Amino acid sequence: MFTSPGVQISIYPRIRSWSNKVRNPIETSYKSVKSFLPFTCSTKFIFRMLIFLLDVLVYSLYTILKDNVKMRTFKSLISKNIENISEIEIYLSKLEETLTNTTGLFLRR
C-alpha cells in the first residue's frame, strides 16, 4: 500500500493509478478554461453576463471540436468571426436602459 500525496490514508496502487487517471484530465481542463476568458472593463452587469455566456458557448464548442482542431486554430477562427464587439456593448446599454424604464413604469402602477 502507498500513501496518497496530501492525504493521510493508505491506498492500493491500482486505486491510486485510477485516481490519477481520472483526476489529471479534470485539472488540466480547468487550467485551459482561463485561456478562453476575455478581459473586459465594463461595469454593466448585462454586458458581463453576455460575455460570460459567450465564454461558456465558445468553451463548449472547443471541448466538442478539440480532437479535430488545435486551440490556436480554433481561437483564430473565432476571432475572425467576431466583429465590432463594441457595437454589441452599445446595443446592450440601450437595451438595459429600455428595460429599466419599462420596469420603472410597471412598478409605479
XYZ file of N, CA and C in Angstrom, residues 1-39:
117
model
N 0.836 -1.186 0.000
C 0.000 0.000 0.000
C 0.877 1.245 0.000
N 0.351 2.319 -0.626
C 1.059 3.590 -0.707
C 0.265 4.671 -0.004
N 0.952 5.725 0.409
C 0.267 6.870 0.995
C 0.011 7.877 -0.112
N -1.209 8.304 -0.261
C -1.582 9.265 -1.294
C -1.027 10.643 -0.949
N -0.523 11.402 -1.934
C 0.011 12.735 -1.639
C -1.080 13.673 -1.131
N -0.806 14.332 -0.013
C -1.758 15.286 0.550
C -2.829 14.649 1.409
N -2.885 13.327 1.451
C -3.910 12.629 2.223
C -3.208 11.649 3.160
N -3.690 11.534 4.355
C -3.041 10.698 5.366
C -3.638 9.291 5.430
N -4.050 8.740 4.293
C -4.573 7.375 4.287
C -3.747 6.531 3.323
N -3.749 5.261 3.526
C -3.032 4.352 2.638
C -4.012 3.802 1.611
N -3.561 3.739 0.351
C -4.419 3.205 -0.708
C -3.626 2.207 -1.545
N -4.332 1.330 -2.212
C -3.709 0.342 -3.071
C -3.211 1.011 -4.353
N -2.146 0.491 -4.972
C -1.588 1.092 -6.191
C -2.589 1.177 -7.335
N -3.450 0.192 -7.497
C -4.430 0.222 -8.596
C -5.425 1.360 -8.405
N -5.845 1.577 -7.167
C -6.785 2.670 -6.888
C -6.095 4.003 -7.126
N -4.828 4.102 -6.723
C -4.084 5.351 -6.916
C -3.917 5.659 -8.403
N -3.574 4.666 -9.216
C -3.402 4.908 -10.651
C -4.731 5.288 -11.292
N -5.815 4.659 -10.864
C -7.136 5.017 -11.390
C -7.489 6.448 -11.007
N -7.194 6.825 -9.757
C -7.480 8.178 -9.282
C -6.704 9.211 -10.089
N -5.435 8.941 -10.344
C -4.626 9.872 -11.136
C -5.118 9.953 -12.573
N -5.582 8.830 -13.130
C -6.100 8.811 -14.489
C -7.340 9.692 -14.624
N -8.185 9.677 -13.617
C -9.421 10.458 -13.643
C -9.155 11.914 -13.280
N -8.298 12.135 -12.314
C -8.098 13.475 -11.762
C -7.290 14.398 -12.678
N -6.237 13.895 -13.314
C -5.363 14.743 -14.117
C -6.065 15.437 -15.281
N -6.889 14.745 -16.084
C -7.579 15.452 -17.173
C -8.532 16.533 -16.671
N -9.150 16.300 -15.515
C -10.068 17.301 -14.969
C -9.300 18.562 -14.607
N -8.177 18.421 -13.919
C -7.380 19.582 -13.533
C -6.812 20.291 -14.753
N -6.407 19.552 -15.767
C -5.877 20.152 -16.985
C -6.957 20.941 -17.708
N -8.178 20.425 -17.762
C -9.247 21.144 -18.457
C -9.596 22.436 -17.739
N -9.527 22.456 -16.401
C -9.774 23.694 -15.670
C -8.697 24.729 -15.971
N -7.462 24.298 -16.146
C -6.384 25.230 -16.473
C -6.570 25.814 -17.866
N -7.099 25.043 -18.806
C -7.266 25.541 -20.167
C -8.448 26.491 -20.301
N -9.361 26.519 -19.337
C -10.506 27.434 -19.395
C -10.032 28.881 -19.360
N -8.999 29.187 -18.587
C -8.520 30.560 -18.443
C -8.109 31.172 -19.766
N -7.636 30.372 -20.703
C -7.204 30.920 -21.985
C -8.382 31.409 -22.824
N -9.594 31.000 -22.496
C -10.768 31.432 -23.239
C -11.445 32.659 -22.636
N -11.093 33.028 -21.424
C -11.773 34.128 -20.754
C -11.302 35.470 -21.293
N -12.213 36.314 -21.756
C -11.811 37.632 -22.246
C -11.680 38.618 -21.092
N -11.018 39.703 -21.356
C -10.874 40.752 -20.358
C -11.822 41.883 -20.733
